[in-house]
Amino acid sequence: MQDPFDQKKSYILQEIASSVLDASPKGTIDEPCWPIIQTINSHPDMVTTSSCSGRVSVFLEGVKQSDAVNRSIGAKGHEGRWLFVSHDPKELSGWYNRMNFEYVSSGFQIGASTRYILFKFEPLILHVKCRNTIMANRVYQAAMACGFRESGIGTNDIVGIRISIKLDIPIGYFDNQIFKIMVSEEYLQLATKLAEDRFAENFRKLQQLERSMESLRVLSAEASSHIETKEERRERKRKEGLERQRLKRENDDKNSTSQVWSKLTK
Amino acid sequence: MQDPFDQKKSYILQEIASSVLDASPKGTIDEPCWPIIQTINSHPDMVTTSSCSGRVSVFLEGVKQSDAVNRSIGAKGHEGRWLFVSHDPKELSGWYNRMNFEYVSSGFQIGASTRYILFKFEPLILHVKCRNTIMANRVYQAAMACGFRESGIGTNDIVGIRISIKLDIPIGYFDNQIFKIMVSEEYLQLATKLAEDRFAENFRKLQQLERSMESLRVLSAEASSHIETKEERRERKRKEGLERQRLKRENDDKNSTSQVWSKLTK
């Protein structure tokens, strides 16, 4: 009988092959994710369960309910919808010219039920299911060393790989069926340029992560097949340490504006 | 001899007591975090290692280097600094009037080395070290059930509890020692109001999380002291399931605009 991990992996690989894996609005796997998905899935102890290569979106919040509980921020809720979504920086230029926007420079008509329009950049996110906890920890540590500082292990040895290069900008609101924009067209142009910069950074990090996932190959087979001896563990720790040092040198993310934490424990 | 977890915990509790725990710019533990920190630390199998109750900040990026590697986004780097930081929504009103801002409605002077000014809302984040993996998984699942969807377990059974209600808005740039603002004062007023709304949501989630952490007490002792019997495990799973259902009902976060993922594996 097949091991449960191998069974699940072979099911997922079939789904990928028949291209029905991705249930997101786009319906397929984003092209920039293909190399890293191939790299991860060629490792015997890992399989990707979801991915998004990063995207720009313009979102209109849903209709807000009067009770506090249902008045949550950025809610899809009733009639929330994307006005624009792109996974490709080349599609961004002048997107706002193709929208039916009305620019209002002052006198915003805002209230508790206002439905805002948000311009967002959301970076790469990847979920990797691992054969066991040893492997999940390796993937987690490799991702952290690449600067994916919001990564974490969830249930069933699935590692969520996340980074925090975002944009989340309220640009307008919906009023009498009109998209009223509270910033200038020049501002939207600038915000779009910043989204392009973030896309570039995002793809650079994606490549770095891919190399890091590739390097986990040398550590493959022993993770699953048997319990390590002390010597094997020492040798693996040494290799992993060297790899992490190499990645850290590559990684310029140490200066990002993420919040400063007291870390008494590591 | 003391167990390593108990040793670490007692060290951390001493540090908290002498109020030197928090190495962040503020230097103390944020007041809104006190109740949840007390709740968590009164559990024999958990201890908080870092916390931030959420904050609004205005950040001036550092000087950008000409090489791509050092031109990263939002970098602190050389001379990057906070122009304003507040953990208290009551301090927000009119913050921009106290700054030396020059509003420029058009003709932005932007280039590759432009240092942007960013207005940010960053939500609650909490790190909880657990005695063992069983406990870490419980904390993780409780946080996820409360809508802290970006949570994850790191190394050494430390759970990072994260949520994604953010704002990340470029509002201006630094030019000839002048803070040039690309949006109107009315826009800054609106962005501040949205930050206040996010603070309110943030504190609501914090309370929900605290109740959830409180409910983990009933599951305390057996996690560390002995290996569960089948019956105990069944009873614990039943209790946890009921608790999760209760929290899910409370949680309106299911409709947030987070990206949609295909999840073949749970």
PDB file of C-alpha atoms in Angstrom, chain B residues 81-248:
ATOM      1  CA  ARG B  81      13.285  56.892   9.810  1.00  0.00           C
ATOM      2  CA  TRP B  82       9.848  57.064  11.323  1.00  0.00           C
ATOM      3  CA  LEU B  83       8.256  60.497  11.129  1.00  0.00           C
ATOM      4  CA  PHE B  84       5.338  59.392  13.312  1.00  0.00           C
ATOM      5  CA  VAL B  85       4.448  56.230  15.248  1.00  0.00           C
ATOM      6  CA  SER B  86       1.394  55.610  17.398  1.00  0.00           C
ATOM      7  CA  HIS B  87      -0.070  52.535  19.077  1.00  0.00           C
ATOM      8  CA  ASP B  88      -3.070  54.513  20.278  1.00  0.00           C
ATOM      9  CA  PRO B  89      -5.976  55.432  17.966  1.00  0.00           C
ATOM     10  CA  LYS B  90      -6.770  58.406  20.224  1.00  0.00           C
ATOM     11  CA  GLU B  91      -3.460  60.021  19.239  1.00  0.00           C
ATOM     12  CA  LEU B  92      -4.149  59.970  15.518  1.00  0.00           C
ATOM     13  CA  SER B  93      -6.451  62.894  14.927  1.00  0.00           C
ATOM     14  CA  GLY B  94      -4.760  65.606  12.865  1.00  0.00           C
ATOM     15  CA  TRP B  95      -1.242  64.085  13.098  1.00  0.00           C
ATOM     16  CA  TYR B  96      -0.454  65.574   9.655  1.00  0.00           C
ATOM     17  CA  ASN B  97      -1.008  69.100  10.966  1.00  0.00           C
ATOM     18  CA  ARG B  98       1.942  68.604  13.283  1.00  0.00           C
ATOM     19  CA  MET B  99       4.251  67.662  10.400  1.00  0.00           C
ATOM     20  CA  ASN B 100       6.149  69.993   8.139  1.00  0.00           C
ATOM     21  CA  PHE B 101       4.371  68.850   4.964  1.00  0.00           C
ATOM     22  CA  GLU B 102       4.227  70.603   1.614  1.00  0.00           C
ATOM     23  CA  TYR B 103       1.301  69.485  -0.533  1.00  0.00           C
ATOM     24  CA  VAL B 104       2.095  69.109  -4.251  1.00  0.00           C
ATOM     25  CA  SER B 105      -0.894  68.203  -6.374  1.00  0.00           C
ATOM     26  CA  SER B 106       1.026  67.476  -9.580  1.00  0.00           C
ATOM     27  CA  GLY B 107       4.458  67.486 -11.235  1.00  0.00           C
ATOM     28  CA  PHE B 108       5.945  64.849  -8.889  1.00  0.00           C
ATOM     29  CA  GLN B 109       9.748  64.769  -9.134  1.00  0.00           C
ATOM     30  CA  ILE B 110      10.250  61.023  -9.030  1.00  0.00           C
ATOM     31  CA  GLY B 111      13.250  58.858  -9.944  1.00  0.00           C
ATOM     32  CA  ALA B 112      14.999  55.574  -9.150  1.00  0.00           C
ATOM     33  CA  SER B 113      16.510  56.992  -5.962  1.00  0.00           C
ATOM     34  CA  THR B 114      13.349  58.684  -4.670  1.00  0.00           C
ATOM     35  CA  ARG B 115      12.796  58.173  -0.964  1.00  0.00           C
ATOM     36  CA  TYR B 116       9.068  57.715  -0.448  1.00  0.00           C
ATOM     37  CA  ILE B 117       7.017  58.545   2.607  1.00  0.00           C
ATOM     38  CA  LEU B 118       4.650  55.715   3.558  1.00  0.00           C
ATOM     39  CA  PHE B 119       1.565  55.817   5.767  1.00  0.00           C
ATOM     40  CA  LYS B 120       1.020  52.385   7.306  1.00  0.00           C
ATOM     41  CA  PHE B 121      -1.342  50.519   9.532  1.00  0.00           C
ATOM     42  CA  GLU B 122       0.193  47.323  10.898  1.00  0.00           C
ATOM     43  CA  PRO B 123      -2.065  45.029  12.925  1.00  0.00           C
ATOM     44  CA  LEU B 124      -1.505  42.998  16.073  1.00  0.00           C
ATOM     45  CA  ILE B 125       1.272  40.439  16.007  1.00  0.00           C
ATOM     46  CA  LEU B 126       2.123  38.013  18.779  1.00  0.00           C
ATOM     47  CA  HIS B 127       4.702  35.253  19.206  1.00  0.00           C
ATOM     48  CA  VAL B 128       3.910  32.464  21.633  1.00  0.00           C
ATOM     49  CA  LYS B 129       6.442  29.851  22.629  1.00  0.00           C
ATOM     50  CA  CYS B 130       4.837  26.538  23.535  1.00  0.00           C
ATOM     51  CA  ARG B 131       6.067  23.662  25.618  1.00  0.00           C
ATOM     52  CA  ASN B 132       5.703  21.161  22.807  1.00  0.00           C
ATOM     53  CA  THR B 133       4.347  20.560  19.320  1.00  0.00           C
ATOM     54  CA  ILE B 134       0.926  19.433  20.574  1.00  0.00           C
ATOM     55  CA  MET B 135       0.471  22.763  22.322  1.00  0.00           C
ATOM     56  CA  ALA B 136       1.868  24.750  19.366  1.00  0.00           C
ATOM     57  CA  ASN B 137      -0.681  23.116  17.089  1.00  0.00           C
ATOM     58  CA  ARG B 138      -3.519  23.985  19.473  1.00  0.00           C
ATOM     59  CA  VAL B 139      -2.462  27.615  19.621  1.00  0.00           C
ATOM     60  CA  TYR B 140      -2.074  27.726  15.827  1.00  0.00           C
ATOM     61  CA  GLN B 141      -5.508  26.243  15.242  1.00  0.00           C
ATOM     62  CA  ALA B 142      -7.147  28.538  17.783  1.00  0.00           C
ATOM     63  CA  ALA B 143      -5.574  31.584  16.099  1.00  0.00           C
ATOM     64  CA  MET B 144      -6.631  30.446  12.618  1.00  0.00           C
ATOM     65  CA  ALA B 145     -10.188  29.849  13.844  1.00  0.00           C
ATOM     66  CA  CYS B 146     -10.249  33.483  15.085  1.00  0.00           C
ATOM     67  CA  GLY B 147      -9.345  34.703  11.603  1.00  0.00           C
ATOM     68  CA  PHE B 148      -5.597  35.166  12.139  1.00  0.00           C
ATOM     69  CA  ARG B 149      -5.073  33.586   8.730  1.00  0.00           C
ATOM     70  CA  GLU B 150      -1.392  34.418   8.346  1.00  0.00           C
ATOM     71  CA  SER B 151      -0.366  32.577  11.482  1.00  0.00           C
ATOM     72  CA  GLY B 152       2.183  29.787  11.441  1.00  0.00           C
ATOM     73  CA  ILE B 153       4.477  27.715  13.601  1.00  0.00           C
ATOM     74  CA  GLY B 154       8.175  28.529  13.424  1.00  0.00           C
ATOM     75  CA  THR B 155      11.145  26.782  14.968  1.00  0.00           C
ATOM     76  CA  ASN B 156      11.147  25.611  18.597  1.00  0.00           C
ATOM     77  CA  ASP B 157       7.347  25.525  18.828  1.00  0.00           C
ATOM     78  CA  ILE B 158       7.010  29.301  18.580  1.00  0.00           C
ATOM     79  CA  VAL B 159       3.674  30.270  17.017  1.00  0.00           C
ATOM     80  CA  GLY B 160       3.507  33.541  15.077  1.00  0.00           C
ATOM     81  CA  ILE B 161      -0.041  34.945  15.253  1.00  0.00           C
ATOM     82  CA  ARG B 162      -0.713  37.296  12.323  1.00  0.00           C
ATOM     83  CA  ILE B 163      -3.667  38.867  10.538  1.00  0.00           C
ATOM     84  CA  SER B 164      -3.732  40.860   7.329  1.00  0.00           C
ATOM     85  CA  ILE B 165      -5.732  44.029   7.996  1.00  0.00           C
ATOM     86  CA  LYS B 166      -3.192  46.502   6.683  1.00  0.00           C
ATOM     87  CA  LEU B 167      -2.779  49.857   5.045  1.00  0.00           C
ATOM     88  CA  ASP B 168       0.381  50.615   3.091  1.00  0.00           C
ATOM     89  CA  ILE B 169       0.026  53.953   1.322  1.00  0.00           C
ATOM     90  CA  PRO B 170       2.757  56.000  -0.359  1.00  0.00           C
ATOM     91  CA  ILE B 171       1.757  59.564   0.521  1.00  0.00           C
ATOM     92  CA  GLY B 172       4.764  61.564  -0.596  1.00  0.00           C
ATOM     93  CA  TYR B 173       8.503  61.788  -1.118  1.00  0.00           C
ATOM     94  CA  PHE B 174      11.565  63.578   0.231  1.00  0.00           C
ATOM     95  CA  ASP B 175      12.962  66.272  -2.039  1.00  0.00           C
ATOM     96  CA  ASN B 176      15.595  68.865  -1.087  1.00  0.00           C
ATOM     97  CA  GLN B 177      14.912  68.344   2.612  1.00  0.00           C
ATOM     98  CA  ILE B 178      11.193  68.915   2.021  1.00  0.00           C
ATOM     99  CA  PHE B 179       8.419  66.379   2.697  1.00  0.00           C
ATOM    100  CA  LYS B 180       6.368  66.648  -0.489  1.00  0.00           C
ATOM    101  CA  ILE B 181       2.899  65.159  -0.168  1.00  0.00           C
ATOM    102  CA  MET B 182       1.225  63.730  -3.289  1.00  0.00           C
ATOM    103  CA  VAL B 183      -2.272  63.459  -1.834  1.00  0.00           C
ATOM    104  CA  SER B 184      -4.561  66.115  -0.391  1.00  0.00           C
ATOM    105  CA  GLU B 185      -4.951  66.915   3.277  1.00  0.00           C
ATOM    106  CA  GLU B 186      -8.534  65.673   2.968  1.00  0.00           C
ATOM    107  CA  TYR B 187      -7.140  62.345   1.713  1.00  0.00           C
ATOM    108  CA  LEU B 188      -4.808  62.106   4.749  1.00  0.00           C
ATOM    109  CA  GLN B 189      -7.815  62.763   6.973  1.00  0.00           C
ATOM    110  CA  LEU B 190      -9.679  59.923   5.258  1.00  0.00           C
ATOM    111  CA  ALA B 191      -6.677  57.552   5.458  1.00  0.00           C
ATOM    112  CA  THR B 192      -6.454  58.343   9.172  1.00  0.00           C
ATOM    113  CA  LYS B 193     -10.151  57.537   9.614  1.00  0.00           C
ATOM    114  CA  LEU B 194      -9.587  54.202   7.850  1.00  0.00           C
ATOM    115  CA  ALA B 195      -6.641  53.515  10.164  1.00  0.00           C
ATOM    116  CA  GLU B 196      -8.933  54.209  13.135  1.00  0.00           C
ATOM    117  CA  ASP B 197     -11.464  51.712  11.717  1.00  0.00           C
ATOM    118  CA  ARG B 198      -8.683  49.151  11.353  1.00  0.00           C
ATOM    119  CA  PHE B 199      -7.582  49.794  14.937  1.00  0.00           C
ATOM    120  CA  ALA B 200     -11.164  49.093  16.079  1.00  0.00           C
ATOM    121  CA  GLU B 201     -11.281  45.855  14.061  1.00  0.00           C
ATOM    122  CA  ASN B 202      -7.804  44.979  15.343  1.00  0.00           C
ATOM    123  CA  PHE B 203      -8.836  45.364  19.004  1.00  0.00           C
ATOM    124  CA  ARG B 204     -12.019  43.376  18.382  1.00  0.00           C
ATOM    125  CA  LYS B 205      -9.879  40.525  16.974  1.00  0.00           C
ATOM    126  CA  LEU B 206      -7.466  40.863  19.908  1.00  0.00           C
ATOM    127  CA  GLN B 207     -10.353  40.348  22.362  1.00  0.00           C
ATOM    128  CA  GLN B 208     -11.612  37.384  20.373  1.00  0.00           C
ATOM    129  CA  LEU B 209      -8.118  35.881  20.403  1.00  0.00           C
ATOM    130  CA  GLU B 210      -7.840  36.438  24.131  1.00  0.00           C
ATOM    131  CA  ARG B 211     -11.078  34.530  24.777  1.00  0.00           C
ATOM    132  CA  SER B 212      -9.749  31.779  22.562  1.00  0.00           C
ATOM    133  CA  MET B 213      -6.433  31.599  24.438  1.00  0.00           C
ATOM    134  CA  GLU B 214      -8.400  31.602  27.700  1.00  0.00           C
ATOM    135  CA  SER B 215     -10.374  28.586  26.494  1.00  0.00           C
ATOM    136  CA  LEU B 216      -7.153  26.642  25.912  1.00  0.00           C
ATOM    137  CA  ARG B 217      -6.804  26.504  29.693  1.00  0.00           C
ATOM    138  CA  VAL B 218      -9.275  23.675  29.960  1.00  0.00           C
ATOM    139  CA  LEU B 219      -6.906  21.685  27.793  1.00  0.00           C
ATOM    140  CA  SER B 220      -3.812  22.558  29.731  1.00  0.00           C
ATOM    141  CA  ALA B 221      -2.270  20.094  32.055  1.00  0.00           C
ATOM    142  CA  GLU B 222      -2.486  16.936  30.008  1.00  0.00           C
ATOM    143  CA  ALA B 223      -0.529  18.427  27.103  1.00  0.00           C
ATOM    144  CA  SER B 224       2.744  18.350  28.922  1.00  0.00           C
ATOM    145  CA  SER B 225       2.501  15.822  31.693  1.00  0.00           C
ATOM    146  CA  HIS B 226       1.755  12.559  29.955  1.00  0.00           C
ATOM    147  CA  ILE B 227       0.907  10.844  26.712  1.00  0.00           C
ATOM    148  CA  GLU B 228      -2.834  11.002  26.078  1.00  0.00           C
ATOM    149  CA  THR B 229      -4.953   7.894  26.143  1.00  0.00           C
ATOM    150  CA  LYS B 230      -7.238   7.327  23.148  1.00  0.00           C
ATOM    151  CA  GLU B 231     -10.219   8.381  25.253  1.00  0.00           C
ATOM    152  CA  GLU B 232      -8.536  11.586  26.407  1.00  0.00           C
ATOM    153  CA  ARG B 233      -7.563  12.401  22.852  1.00  0.00           C
ATOM    154  CA  ARG B 234     -11.138  11.864  21.656  1.00  0.00           C
ATOM    155  CA  GLU B 235     -12.493  14.063  24.451  1.00  0.00           C
ATOM    156  CA  ARG B 236      -9.909  16.776  23.748  1.00  0.00           C
ATOM    157  CA  LYS B 237     -10.631  16.716  20.011  1.00  0.00           C
ATOM    158  CA  ARG B 238     -14.341  17.008  20.778  1.00  0.00           C
ATOM    159  CA  LYS B 239     -13.791  20.014  23.070  1.00  0.00           C
ATOM    160  CA  GLU B 240     -11.452  21.650  20.594  1.00  0.00           C
ATOM    161  CA  GLY B 241     -13.912  21.084  17.776  1.00  0.00           C
ATOM    162  CA  LEU B 242     -16.755  22.686  19.730  1.00  0.00           C
ATOM    163  CA  GLU B 243     -14.532  25.614  20.631  1.00  0.00           C
ATOM    164  CA  ARG B 244     -13.470  26.077  17.012  1.00  0.00           C
ATOM    165  CA  GLN B 245     -17.076  25.979  15.848  1.00  0.00           C
ATOM    166  CA  ARG B 246     -18.002  28.594  18.409  1.00  0.00           C
ATOM    167  CA  LEU B 247     -15.134  30.822  17.337  1.00  0.00           C
ATOM    168  CA  LYS B 248     -15.916  30.345  13.665  1.00  0.00           C
TER     169      LYS B 248
END
